[in-house]
mmCIF file of C-alpha atoms in Angstrom:
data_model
loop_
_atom_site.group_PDB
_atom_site.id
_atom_site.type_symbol
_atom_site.label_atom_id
_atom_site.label_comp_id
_atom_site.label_asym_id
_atom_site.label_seq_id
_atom_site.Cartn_x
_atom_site.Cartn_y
_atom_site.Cartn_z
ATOM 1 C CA UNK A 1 -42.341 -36.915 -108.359
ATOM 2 C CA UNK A 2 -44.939 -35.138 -106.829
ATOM 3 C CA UNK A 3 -45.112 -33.480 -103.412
ATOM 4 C CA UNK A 4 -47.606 -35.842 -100.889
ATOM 5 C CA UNK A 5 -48.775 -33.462 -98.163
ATOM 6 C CA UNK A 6 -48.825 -34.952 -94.830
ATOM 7 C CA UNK A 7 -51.055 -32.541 -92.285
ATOM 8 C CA UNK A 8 -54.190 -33.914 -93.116
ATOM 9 C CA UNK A 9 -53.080 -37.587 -91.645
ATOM 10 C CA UNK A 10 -50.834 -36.004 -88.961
ATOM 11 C CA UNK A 11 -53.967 -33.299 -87.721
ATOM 12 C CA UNK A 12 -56.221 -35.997 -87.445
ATOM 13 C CA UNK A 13 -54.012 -38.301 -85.231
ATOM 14 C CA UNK A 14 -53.114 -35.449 -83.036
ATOM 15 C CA UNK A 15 -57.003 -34.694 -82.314
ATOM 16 C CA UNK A 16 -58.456 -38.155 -81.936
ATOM 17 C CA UNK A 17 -55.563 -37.724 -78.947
ATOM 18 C CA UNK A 18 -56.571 -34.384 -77.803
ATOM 19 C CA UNK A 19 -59.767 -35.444 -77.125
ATOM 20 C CA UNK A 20 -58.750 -37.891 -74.809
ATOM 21 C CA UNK A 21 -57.123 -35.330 -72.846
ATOM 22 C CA UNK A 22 -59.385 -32.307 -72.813
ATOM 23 C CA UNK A 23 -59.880 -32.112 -69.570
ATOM 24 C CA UNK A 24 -55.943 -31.997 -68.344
ATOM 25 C CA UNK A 25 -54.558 -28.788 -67.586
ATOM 26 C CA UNK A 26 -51.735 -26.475 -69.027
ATOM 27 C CA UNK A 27 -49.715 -27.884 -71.839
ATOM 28 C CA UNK A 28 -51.273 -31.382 -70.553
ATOM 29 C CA UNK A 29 -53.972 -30.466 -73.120
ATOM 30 C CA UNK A 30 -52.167 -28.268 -75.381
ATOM 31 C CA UNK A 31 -48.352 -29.643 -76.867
ATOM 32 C CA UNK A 32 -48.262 -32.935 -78.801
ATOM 33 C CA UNK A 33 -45.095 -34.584 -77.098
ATOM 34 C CA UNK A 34 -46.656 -33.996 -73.531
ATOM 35 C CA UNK A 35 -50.367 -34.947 -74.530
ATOM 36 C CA UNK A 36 -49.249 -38.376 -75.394
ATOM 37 C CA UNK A 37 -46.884 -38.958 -72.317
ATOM 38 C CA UNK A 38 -49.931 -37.870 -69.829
ATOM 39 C CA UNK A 39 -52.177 -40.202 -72.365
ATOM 40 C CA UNK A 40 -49.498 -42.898 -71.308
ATOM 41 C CA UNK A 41 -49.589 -41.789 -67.879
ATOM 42 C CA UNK A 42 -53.656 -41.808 -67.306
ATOM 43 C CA UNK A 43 -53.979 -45.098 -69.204
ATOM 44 C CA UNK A 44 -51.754 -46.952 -67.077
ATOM 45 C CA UNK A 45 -53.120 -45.247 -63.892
ATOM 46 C CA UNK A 46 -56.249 -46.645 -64.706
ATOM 47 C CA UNK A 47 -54.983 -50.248 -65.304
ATOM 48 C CA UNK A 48 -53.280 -50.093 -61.950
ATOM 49 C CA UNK A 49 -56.022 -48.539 -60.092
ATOM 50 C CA UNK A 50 -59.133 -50.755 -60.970
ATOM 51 C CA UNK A 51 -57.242 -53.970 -58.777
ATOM 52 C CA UNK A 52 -56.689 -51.187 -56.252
ATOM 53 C CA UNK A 53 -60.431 -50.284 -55.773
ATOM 54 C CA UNK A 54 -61.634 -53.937 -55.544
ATOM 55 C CA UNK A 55 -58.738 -53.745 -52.742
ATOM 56 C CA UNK A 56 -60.182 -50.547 -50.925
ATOM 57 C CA UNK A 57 -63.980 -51.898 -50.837
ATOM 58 C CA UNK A 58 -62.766 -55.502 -49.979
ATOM 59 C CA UNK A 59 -61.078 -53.340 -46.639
ATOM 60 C CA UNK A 60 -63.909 -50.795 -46.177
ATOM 61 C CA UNK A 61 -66.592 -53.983 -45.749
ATOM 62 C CA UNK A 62 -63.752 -56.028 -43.041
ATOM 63 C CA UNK A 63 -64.044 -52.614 -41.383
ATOM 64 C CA UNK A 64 -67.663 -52.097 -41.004
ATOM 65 C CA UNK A 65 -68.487 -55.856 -39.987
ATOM 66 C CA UNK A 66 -65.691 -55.605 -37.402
ATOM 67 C CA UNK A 67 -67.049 -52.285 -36.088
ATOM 68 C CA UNK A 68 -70.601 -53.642 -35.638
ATOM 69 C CA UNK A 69 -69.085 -56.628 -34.336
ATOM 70 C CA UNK A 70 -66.939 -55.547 -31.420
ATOM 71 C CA UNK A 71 -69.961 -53.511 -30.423
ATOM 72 C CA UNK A 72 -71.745 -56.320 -29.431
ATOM 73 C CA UNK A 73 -69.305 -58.104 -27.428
ATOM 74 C CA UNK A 74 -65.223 -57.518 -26.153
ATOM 75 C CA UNK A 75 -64.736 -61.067 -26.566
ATOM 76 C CA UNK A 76 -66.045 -61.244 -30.356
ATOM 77 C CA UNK A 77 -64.073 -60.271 -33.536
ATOM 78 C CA UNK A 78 -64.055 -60.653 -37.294
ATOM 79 C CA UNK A 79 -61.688 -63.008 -37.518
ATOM 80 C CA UNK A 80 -63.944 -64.726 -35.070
ATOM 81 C CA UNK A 81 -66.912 -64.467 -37.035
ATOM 82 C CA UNK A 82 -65.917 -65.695 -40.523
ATOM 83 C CA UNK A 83 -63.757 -68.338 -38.597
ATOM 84 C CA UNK A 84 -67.563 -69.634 -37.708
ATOM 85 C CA UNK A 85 -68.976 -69.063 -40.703
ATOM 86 C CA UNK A 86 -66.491 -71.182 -42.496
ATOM 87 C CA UNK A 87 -67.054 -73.852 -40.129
ATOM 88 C CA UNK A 88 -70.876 -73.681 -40.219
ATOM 89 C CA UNK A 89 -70.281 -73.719 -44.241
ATOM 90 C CA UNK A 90 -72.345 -70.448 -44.608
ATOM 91 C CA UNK A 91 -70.414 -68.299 -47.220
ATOM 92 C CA UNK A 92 -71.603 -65.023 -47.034
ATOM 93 C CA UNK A 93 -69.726 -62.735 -48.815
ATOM 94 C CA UNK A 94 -68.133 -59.619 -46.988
ATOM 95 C CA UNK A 95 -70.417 -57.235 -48.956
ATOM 96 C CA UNK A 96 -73.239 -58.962 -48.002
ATOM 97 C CA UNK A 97 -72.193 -59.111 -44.456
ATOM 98 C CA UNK A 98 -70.745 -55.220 -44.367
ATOM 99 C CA UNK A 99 -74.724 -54.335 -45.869
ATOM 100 C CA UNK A 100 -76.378 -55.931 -43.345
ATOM 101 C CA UNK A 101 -74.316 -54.509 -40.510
ATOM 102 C CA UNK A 102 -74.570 -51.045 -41.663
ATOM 103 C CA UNK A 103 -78.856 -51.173 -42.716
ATOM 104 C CA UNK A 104 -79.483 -53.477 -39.232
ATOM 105 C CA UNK A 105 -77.129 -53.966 -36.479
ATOM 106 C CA UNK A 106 -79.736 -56.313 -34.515
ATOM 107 C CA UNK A 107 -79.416 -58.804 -37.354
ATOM 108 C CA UNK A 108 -75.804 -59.530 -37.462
ATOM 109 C CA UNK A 109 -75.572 -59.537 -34.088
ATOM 110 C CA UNK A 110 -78.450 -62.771 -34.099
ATOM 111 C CA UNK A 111 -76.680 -64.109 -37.276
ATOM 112 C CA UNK A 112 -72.808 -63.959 -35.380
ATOM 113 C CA UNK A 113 -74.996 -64.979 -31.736
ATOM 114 C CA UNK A 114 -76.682 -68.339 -33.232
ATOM 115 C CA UNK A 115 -73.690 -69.312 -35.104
ATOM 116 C CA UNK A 116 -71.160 -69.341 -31.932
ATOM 117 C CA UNK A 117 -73.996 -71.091 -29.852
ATOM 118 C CA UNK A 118 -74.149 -74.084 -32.949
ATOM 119 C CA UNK A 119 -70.652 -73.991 -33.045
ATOM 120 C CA UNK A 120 -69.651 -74.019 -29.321
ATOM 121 C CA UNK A 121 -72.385 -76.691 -29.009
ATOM 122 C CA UNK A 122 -70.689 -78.876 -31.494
ATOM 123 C CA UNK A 123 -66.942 -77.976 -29.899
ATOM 124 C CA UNK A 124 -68.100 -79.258 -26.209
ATOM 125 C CA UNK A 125 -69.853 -82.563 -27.581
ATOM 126 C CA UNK A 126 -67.043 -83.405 -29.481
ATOM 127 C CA UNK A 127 -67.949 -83.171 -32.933
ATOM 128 C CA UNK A 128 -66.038 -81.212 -35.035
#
């Protein structure tokens, strides 16, 4: 039987795989065993991570509306203002809202001022 010789296979799996990880340092880059165990490692980061970011920007925009709106008034929060919103049955998304507050500060405060005057108006004649 003849001999089958294997490197050619073997060499081109290894770099298809190196070239993921060009960039890592040390042996990261270098040795077989721990290019595909950081390969592992980076792949799965990456799963994980993408929920995480929609997560961080979701936060970041509930923290710039509610810093715009407590400057406007002690009494007035976030929770405050998509608790109107909801009930008005305007559904601006927090992006949206987090733009606004951050390009013009004058026009959340009139968007967050009319809607607690409609809704207040509503509460004392009785109805919602």
């Amino acid at each position: 039987m003849t001999r089958t010789k294997r490197g050619y296979t073997a060499r081109r799996r290894r770099t298809k795989v190196r070239s993921f990880v060009s960039g890592f340092r040390g042996a990261h880059s270098r040795l077989t065993r721990t290019i595909s165990q950081q390969e592992i490692r980076a792949l799965d980061s990456a799963h994980r991570d993408r929920d995480r970011k929609k997560r961080n920007f979701r936060r970041l925009w509930i923290t710039r509306i509610n810093a715009v709106i407590r400057e406007m008034g002690v009494s007035y929060s976030y929770s405050r203002l998509i608790h109107d919103l909801y009930k008005k049955q305007l559904f601006l998304n927090r992006k949206i809202l987090a733009q606004i507050a951050i390009s013009n500060k004058n026009s959340i405060s009139i968007i967050s001022n009319e809607i607690v005057k409609k809704v207040d108006w509503k509460e004392s004649a009785g109805i919602i």
